[in-house]
Coordinates of C-alpha atoms in Angstrom, one line a residue:
X1 CA -10.9 -20.4 -6.2
X2 CA -13.3 -18.2 -4.4
X3 CA -12.3 -19.5 -1.0
X4 CA -8.6 -18.9 -2.0
X5 CA -9.5 -15.3 -2.9
X6 CA -11.3 -14.9 0.4
X7 CA -8.3 -16.3 2.3
X8 CA -6.0 -13.9 0.4
X9 CA -8.2 -11.0 1.2
X10 CA -8.3 -11.8 4.9
X11 CA -4.6 -12.4 5.2
X12 CA -3.2 -9.7 3.0
X13 CA -3.5 -5.9 3.0
X14 CA -4.9 -6.1 -0.6
X15 CA -5.0 -8.2 -3.7
X16 CA -4.8 -7.0 -7.2
X17 CA -4.8 -8.3 -10.7
X18 CA -1.1 -7.6 -10.8
X19 CA -0.1 -9.3 -7.5
X20 CA -2.6 -12.1 -7.3
X21 CA -4.2 -12.7 -10.8
X22 CA -5.9 -16.0 -9.9
X23 CA -7.5 -14.6 -6.8
X24 CA -8.5 -11.4 -8.5
X25 CA -10.4 -13.4 -11.2
X26 CA -12.0 -15.6 -8.6
X27 CA -13.0 -12.5 -6.6
X28 CA -14.7 -10.9 -9.7
X29 CA -16.6 -14.2 -10.3
X30 CA -17.7 -14.5 -6.7
X31 CA -18.2 -11.0 -5.3
X32 CA -21.5 -11.7 -3.6
X33 CA -20.3 -14.8 -1.8
X34 CA -17.0 -13.2 -0.7
X35 CA -18.8 -10.0 0.4
X36 CA -21.1 -12.2 2.5
X37 CA -18.3 -14.1 4.1
X38 CA -16.4 -10.9 4.9
X39 CA -19.6 -9.4 6.3
X40 CA -19.8 -12.4 8.7
X41 CA -16.5 -11.2 10.1
X42 CA -17.7 -7.6 10.3
X43 CA -15.6 -6.6 7.3
X44 CA -16.5 -4.8 4.1
X45 CA -15.1 -5.5 0.7
X46 CA -13.8 -2.5 -1.2
X47 CA -13.0 -2.9 -4.9
X48 CA -11.4 -0.4 -7.2
X49 CA -12.1 -1.9 -10.6
X50 CA -10.2 0.8 -12.5
X51 CA -6.9 0.1 -10.7
X52 CA -7.8 -3.6 -10.3
X53 CA -7.3 -3.7 -6.5
X54 CA -9.5 -5.0 -3.7
X55 CA -9.1 -4.8 0.1
X56 CA -11.2 -5.2 3.2
X57 CA -12.0 -2.6 5.9
X58 CA -13.7 -2.7 9.2
X59 CA -17.5 -2.4 9.0
X60 CA -19.1 0.2 11.2
X61 CA -22.3 -0.3 13.1
X62 CA -25.3 1.9 12.3
X63 CA -25.7 4.4 15.1
X64 CA -22.0 4.6 15.9
X65 CA -21.6 1.3 17.8
X66 CA -18.6 -0.9 17.4
X67 CA -18.3 -4.4 16.0
X68 CA -15.7 -6.9 17.2
X69 CA -12.6 -6.3 15.1
X70 CA -10.4 -8.8 13.2
X71 CA -8.2 -6.1 11.8
X72 CA -5.4 -4.3 13.5
X73 CA -4.0 -1.0 12.6
X74 CA -0.5 -1.1 11.5
X75 CA 1.2 2.2 11.8
X76 CA 4.0 2.9 9.4
X77 CA 7.3 4.1 10.7
X78 CA 8.3 7.7 10.1
X79 CA 10.6 6.5 7.3
X80 CA 7.9 4.3 5.7
X81 CA 5.5 7.2 5.8
X82 CA 8.0 9.5 4.1
X83 CA 8.5 6.8 1.4
X84 CA 4.7 6.4 0.9
X85 CA 4.3 10.1 0.4
X86 CA 7.3 10.1 -2.1
X87 CA 6.0 7.0 -4.0
X88 CA 2.4 8.4 -4.2
X89 CA 3.7 11.7 -5.5
X90 CA 5.8 9.8 -8.1
X91 CA 2.7 7.9 -9.1
X92 CA 0.7 11.1 -9.5
X93 CA 3.4 12.6 -11.8
X94 CA 3.5 9.4 -13.8
X95 CA -0.3 9.4 -14.3
X96 CA -0.1 13.1 -15.3
X97 CA 2.5 12.1 -17.9
X98 CA 0.2 9.3 -19.1
X99 CA 2.6 6.6 -18.0
X100 CA 1.0 3.3 -17.1
X101 CA 3.8 2.1 -14.9
X102 CA 5.7 4.0 -12.2
X103 CA 9.3 2.9 -11.8
X104 CA 11.6 4.2 -9.1
X105 CA 15.1 3.5 -8.0
X106 CA 15.6 2.2 -4.5
X107 CA 18.3 4.8 -4.0
X108 CA 15.8 7.6 -4.9
X109 CA 13.5 6.4 -2.1
X110 CA 16.3 6.3 0.4
X111 CA 17.4 9.8 -0.7
X112 CA 13.8 11.1 -0.2
X113 CA 13.8 9.7 3.3
X114 CA 17.2 11.1 4.1
X115 CA 16.1 14.5 2.7
X116 CA 13.3 14.6 5.3
X117 CA 15.6 13.7 8.2
X118 CA 15.8 16.5 10.8
X119 CA 19.0 18.5 10.8
X120 CA 19.5 17.6 14.4
X121 CA 19.7 13.9 13.6
X122 CA 23.2 12.6 14.2
X123 CA 22.8 8.8 13.8
X124 CA 23.4 8.5 10.1
X125 CA 24.0 4.8 10.2
X126 CA 20.9 4.1 12.2
X127 CA 18.9 6.4 10.0
X128 CA 20.1 4.6 6.9
X129 CA 19.2 1.2 8.4
X130 CA 15.7 2.5 9.3
X131 CA 15.2 3.9 5.7
X132 CA 16.3 0.6 4.2
X133 CA 13.9 -1.3 6.5
X134 CA 11.1 1.0 5.4
X135 CA 11.7 0.2 1.8
X136 CA 11.8 -3.5 2.6
X137 CA 8.5 -3.1 4.6
X138 CA 6.8 -1.5 1.6
X139 CA 8.1 -4.2 -0.6
X140 CA 6.8 -6.9 1.8
X141 CA 3.4 -5.1 1.9
X142 CA 3.3 -5.4 -1.9
X143 CA 3.4 -1.7 -2.6
X144 CA 6.8 -2.1 -4.4
X145 CA 7.3 -4.8 -7.0
X146 CA 10.3 -6.5 -8.3
X147 CA 12.9 -8.5 -6.5
X148 CA 14.1 -7.6 -3.0
X149 CA 17.6 -7.0 -4.2
X150 CA 16.6 -5.0 -7.3
X151 CA 17.7 -1.4 -7.6
X152 CA 14.8 -0.5 -9.9
X153 CA 11.3 -1.1 -8.5
X154 CA 7.8 -0.8 -9.8
X155 CA 5.3 1.1 -7.7
X156 CA 2.1 -1.0 -7.4
X157 CA -1.1 0.6 -8.7
X158 CA -2.6 -0.4 -5.4
X159 CA -0.9 2.5 -3.7
X160 CA -3.3 5.0 -5.2
X161 CA -6.5 3.8 -3.7
X162 CA -4.7 2.7 -0.5
X163 CA -3.2 6.2 -0.1
X164 CA -5.8 8.6 -1.6
X165 CA -5.2 12.3 -2.1
X166 CA -6.7 13.3 1.3
X167 CA -4.5 10.8 3.1
X168 CA -1.5 11.9 1.0
X169 CA -2.1 15.5 2.1
X170 CA -2.4 14.6 5.7
X171 CA 0.7 12.4 5.6
X172 CA 2.6 15.2 3.9
X173 CA 1.6 17.7 6.6
X174 CA 2.6 15.2 9.3
X175 CA 6.2 14.7 8.0
X176 CA 6.9 18.4 7.2

């Protein structure tokens, strides 16, 4: 089980008790061994126990040097970035209202993306396709839960530690 948890951590952006319960339990039972194996790959294990999510990040060398990297930076599309900002804000509002689960309609996300579209944009069909792809990308990344065809989706708790407030502020400034 610990090796499966390690494999899930190396292959996926994150694991959580919600998305990968068996791997999450194995991780909690084998933190030292998994940290050691990730360290062998110049990676650090980050665990948010409150939100029950874990991910890896690139280790940095003392003195500012660089280690070989296994990770690649995936940049989100403009539409996915807008959706991330929208979903993170929705999650903040749900937390303020003491809701444990943040639910969102697919159409709400698409409308938020459309609302941020520049007035000069004229390719409405292409814009809509890019927005739909952005929602699908967030679903594939595990940040939206449910079925791919569902109109009502659950925002994964993992979005909070993966998009912290300082990143949310920076993203919001980038898209406005």
